[in-house]
Coordinates of N, CA and C in Angstrom, one line a residue:
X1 N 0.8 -1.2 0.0 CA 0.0 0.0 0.0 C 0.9 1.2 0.0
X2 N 0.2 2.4 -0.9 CA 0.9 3.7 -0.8 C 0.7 4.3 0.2
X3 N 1.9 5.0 1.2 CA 1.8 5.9 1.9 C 1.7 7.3 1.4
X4 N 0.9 8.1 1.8 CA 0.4 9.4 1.1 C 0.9 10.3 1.8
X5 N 1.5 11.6 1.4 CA 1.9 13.0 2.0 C 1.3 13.3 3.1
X6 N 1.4 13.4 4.5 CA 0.2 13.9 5.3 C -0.4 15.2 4.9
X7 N 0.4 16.4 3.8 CA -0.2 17.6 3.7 C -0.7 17.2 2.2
X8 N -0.4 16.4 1.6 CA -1.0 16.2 0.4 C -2.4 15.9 0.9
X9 N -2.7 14.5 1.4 CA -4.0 13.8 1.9 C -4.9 15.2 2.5
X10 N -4.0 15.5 3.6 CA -5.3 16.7 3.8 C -5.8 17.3 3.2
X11 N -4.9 17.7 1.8 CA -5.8 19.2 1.1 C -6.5 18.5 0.5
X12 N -6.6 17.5 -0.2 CA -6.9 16.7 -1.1 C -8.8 16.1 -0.2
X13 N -8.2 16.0 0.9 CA -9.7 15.7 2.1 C -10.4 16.5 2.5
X14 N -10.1 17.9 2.5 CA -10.9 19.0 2.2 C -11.9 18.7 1.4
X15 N -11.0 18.7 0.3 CA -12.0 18.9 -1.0 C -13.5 17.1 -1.1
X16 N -12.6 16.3 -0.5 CA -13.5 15.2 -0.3 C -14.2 15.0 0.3
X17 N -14.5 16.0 1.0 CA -15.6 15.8 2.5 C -15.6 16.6 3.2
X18 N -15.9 18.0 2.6 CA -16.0 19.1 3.5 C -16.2 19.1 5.0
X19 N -17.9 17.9 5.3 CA -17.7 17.9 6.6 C -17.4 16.9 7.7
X20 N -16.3 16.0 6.8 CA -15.6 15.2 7.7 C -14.0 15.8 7.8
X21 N -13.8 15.2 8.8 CA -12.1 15.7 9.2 C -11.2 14.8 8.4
X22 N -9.9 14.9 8.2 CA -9.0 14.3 7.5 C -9.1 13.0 8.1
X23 N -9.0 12.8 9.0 CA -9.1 11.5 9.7 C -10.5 10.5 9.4
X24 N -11.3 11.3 9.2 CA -12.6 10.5 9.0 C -12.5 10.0 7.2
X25 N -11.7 11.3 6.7 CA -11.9 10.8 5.3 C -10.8 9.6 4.9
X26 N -9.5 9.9 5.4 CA -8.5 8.3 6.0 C -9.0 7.1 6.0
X27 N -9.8 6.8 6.7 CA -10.7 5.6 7.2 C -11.5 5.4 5.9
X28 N -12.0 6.3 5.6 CA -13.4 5.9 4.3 C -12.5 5.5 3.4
X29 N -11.3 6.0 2.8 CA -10.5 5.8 1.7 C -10.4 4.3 2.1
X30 N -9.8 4.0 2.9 CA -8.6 2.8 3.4 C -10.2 1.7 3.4
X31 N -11.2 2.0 4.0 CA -12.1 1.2 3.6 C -12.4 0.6 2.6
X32 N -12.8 1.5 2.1 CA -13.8 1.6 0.2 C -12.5 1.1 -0.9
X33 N -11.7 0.8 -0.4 CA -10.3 0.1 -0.7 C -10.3 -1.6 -0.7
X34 N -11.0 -2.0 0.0 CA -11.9 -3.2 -0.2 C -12.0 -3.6 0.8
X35 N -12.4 -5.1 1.3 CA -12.8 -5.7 1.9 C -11.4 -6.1 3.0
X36 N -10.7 -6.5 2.5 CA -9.4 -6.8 3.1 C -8.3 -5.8 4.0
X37 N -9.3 -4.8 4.0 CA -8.5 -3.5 4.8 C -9.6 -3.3 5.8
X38 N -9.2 -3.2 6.9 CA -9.6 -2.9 8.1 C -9.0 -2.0 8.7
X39 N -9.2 -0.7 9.0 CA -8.4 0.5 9.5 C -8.5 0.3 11.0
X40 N -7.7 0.5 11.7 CA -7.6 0.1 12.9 C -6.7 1.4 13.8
X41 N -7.9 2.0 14.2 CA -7.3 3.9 14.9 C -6.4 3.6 16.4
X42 N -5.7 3.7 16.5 CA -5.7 4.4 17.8 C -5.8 5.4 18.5
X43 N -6.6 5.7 19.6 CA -6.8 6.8 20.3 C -7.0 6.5 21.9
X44 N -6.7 7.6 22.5 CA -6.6 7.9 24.1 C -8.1 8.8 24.2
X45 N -8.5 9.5 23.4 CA -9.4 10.3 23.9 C -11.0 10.0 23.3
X46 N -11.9 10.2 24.0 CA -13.5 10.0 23.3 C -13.4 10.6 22.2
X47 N -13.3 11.6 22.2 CA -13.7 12.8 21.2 C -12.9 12.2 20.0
X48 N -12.2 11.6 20.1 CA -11.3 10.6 19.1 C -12.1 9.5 18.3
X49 N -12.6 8.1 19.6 CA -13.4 7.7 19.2 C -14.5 7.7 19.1
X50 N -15.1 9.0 18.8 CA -16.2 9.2 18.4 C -16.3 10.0 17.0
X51 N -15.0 10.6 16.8 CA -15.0 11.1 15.1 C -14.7 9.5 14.4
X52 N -14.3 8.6 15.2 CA -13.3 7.4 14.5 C -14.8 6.6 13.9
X53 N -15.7 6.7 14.8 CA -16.7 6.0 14.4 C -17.7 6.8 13.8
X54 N -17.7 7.6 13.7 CA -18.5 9.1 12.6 C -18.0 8.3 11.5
X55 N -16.9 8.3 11.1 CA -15.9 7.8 9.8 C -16.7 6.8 8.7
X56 N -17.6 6.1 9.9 CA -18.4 4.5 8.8 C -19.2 5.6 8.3
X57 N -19.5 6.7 8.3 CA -20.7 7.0 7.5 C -20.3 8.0 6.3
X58 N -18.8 8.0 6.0 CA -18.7 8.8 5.4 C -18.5 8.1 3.8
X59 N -18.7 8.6 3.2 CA -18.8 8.1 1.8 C -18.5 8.8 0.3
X60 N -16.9 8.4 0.1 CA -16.4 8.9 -0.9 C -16.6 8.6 -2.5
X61 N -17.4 9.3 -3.2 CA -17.5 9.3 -4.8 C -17.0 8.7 -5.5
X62 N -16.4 8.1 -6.6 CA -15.8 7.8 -7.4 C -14.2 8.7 -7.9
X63 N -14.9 9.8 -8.0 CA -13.9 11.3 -7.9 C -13.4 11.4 -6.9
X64 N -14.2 10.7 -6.4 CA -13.1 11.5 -4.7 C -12.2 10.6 -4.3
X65 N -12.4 9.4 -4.6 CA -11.5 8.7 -4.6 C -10.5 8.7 -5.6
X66 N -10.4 9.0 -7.0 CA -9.4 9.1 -7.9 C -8.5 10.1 -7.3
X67 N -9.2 11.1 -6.6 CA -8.4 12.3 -6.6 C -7.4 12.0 -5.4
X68 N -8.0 11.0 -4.2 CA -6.8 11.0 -3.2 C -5.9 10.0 -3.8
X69 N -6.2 8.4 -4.7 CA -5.6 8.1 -5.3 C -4.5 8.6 -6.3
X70 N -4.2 9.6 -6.5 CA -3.6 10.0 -7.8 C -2.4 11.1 -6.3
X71 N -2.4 11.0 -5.3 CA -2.0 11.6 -4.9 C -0.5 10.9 -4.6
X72 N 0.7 11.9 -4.5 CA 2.1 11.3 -4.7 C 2.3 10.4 -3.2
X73 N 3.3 9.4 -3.1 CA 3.4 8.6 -2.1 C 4.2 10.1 -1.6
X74 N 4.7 9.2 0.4 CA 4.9 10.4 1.0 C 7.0 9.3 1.1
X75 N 7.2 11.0 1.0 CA 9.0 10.2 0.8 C 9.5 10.1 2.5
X76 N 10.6 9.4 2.1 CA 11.8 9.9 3.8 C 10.6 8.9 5.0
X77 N 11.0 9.1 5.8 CA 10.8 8.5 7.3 C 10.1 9.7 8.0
X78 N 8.9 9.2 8.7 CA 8.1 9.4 9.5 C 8.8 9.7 11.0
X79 N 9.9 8.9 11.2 CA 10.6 8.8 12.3 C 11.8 9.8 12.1
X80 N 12.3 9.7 13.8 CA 13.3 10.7 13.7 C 13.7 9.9 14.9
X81 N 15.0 10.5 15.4 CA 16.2 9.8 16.4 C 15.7 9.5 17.4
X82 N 14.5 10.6 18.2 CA 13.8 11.0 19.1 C 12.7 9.7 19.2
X83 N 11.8 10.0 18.3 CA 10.9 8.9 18.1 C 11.3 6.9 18.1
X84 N 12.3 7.3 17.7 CA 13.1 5.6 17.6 C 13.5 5.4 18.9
X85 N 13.9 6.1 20.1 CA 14.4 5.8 21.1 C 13.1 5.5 22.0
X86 N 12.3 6.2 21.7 CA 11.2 5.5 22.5 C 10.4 4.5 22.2
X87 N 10.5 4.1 20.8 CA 9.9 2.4 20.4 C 11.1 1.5 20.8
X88 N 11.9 1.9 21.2 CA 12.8 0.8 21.3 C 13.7 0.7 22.6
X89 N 12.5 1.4 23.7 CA 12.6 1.0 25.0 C 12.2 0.2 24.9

């Protein structure tokens, strides 16, 4: 699977779902993706999992899916020195 730009995806999720949040529209992609993908959130807060589960009802177009599809994978590492030292306590 392609990893997507986090600023690419967002602008691109605007335009996909005015009134879901990027995160809601995340989920719908990674769904409607088929059957074999199960998006699986983590969160500490309600208000988390309650946008997380808002998410099943959101429902991206054909267009709207081409458009985050066509979007460039995301380059380099997510991680940094900082972040590595603490997965690997």
């Amino acid at each position: 699977m392609v990893e997507l730009s986090p600023a690419a995806f967002f602008n691109a999720s605007r335009t996909a779902a005015a009134n879901s949040t990027p995160a809601q529209v995340a989920q719908a992609w990674l769904t409607a993706e088929g059957e074999h993908i199960v998006p699986i959130p983590g969160t500490k807060e309600v208000a988390r999992v309650e946008e997380n589960v808002a998410a099943d009802s959101v429902e991206l177009a054909p267009e709207q899916m081409a458009t985050l599809d066509s979007l460039p994978p995301a380059a380099g590492s997510a991680e940094n020195d900082e972040a590595r030292r603490r997965i690997e306590r």
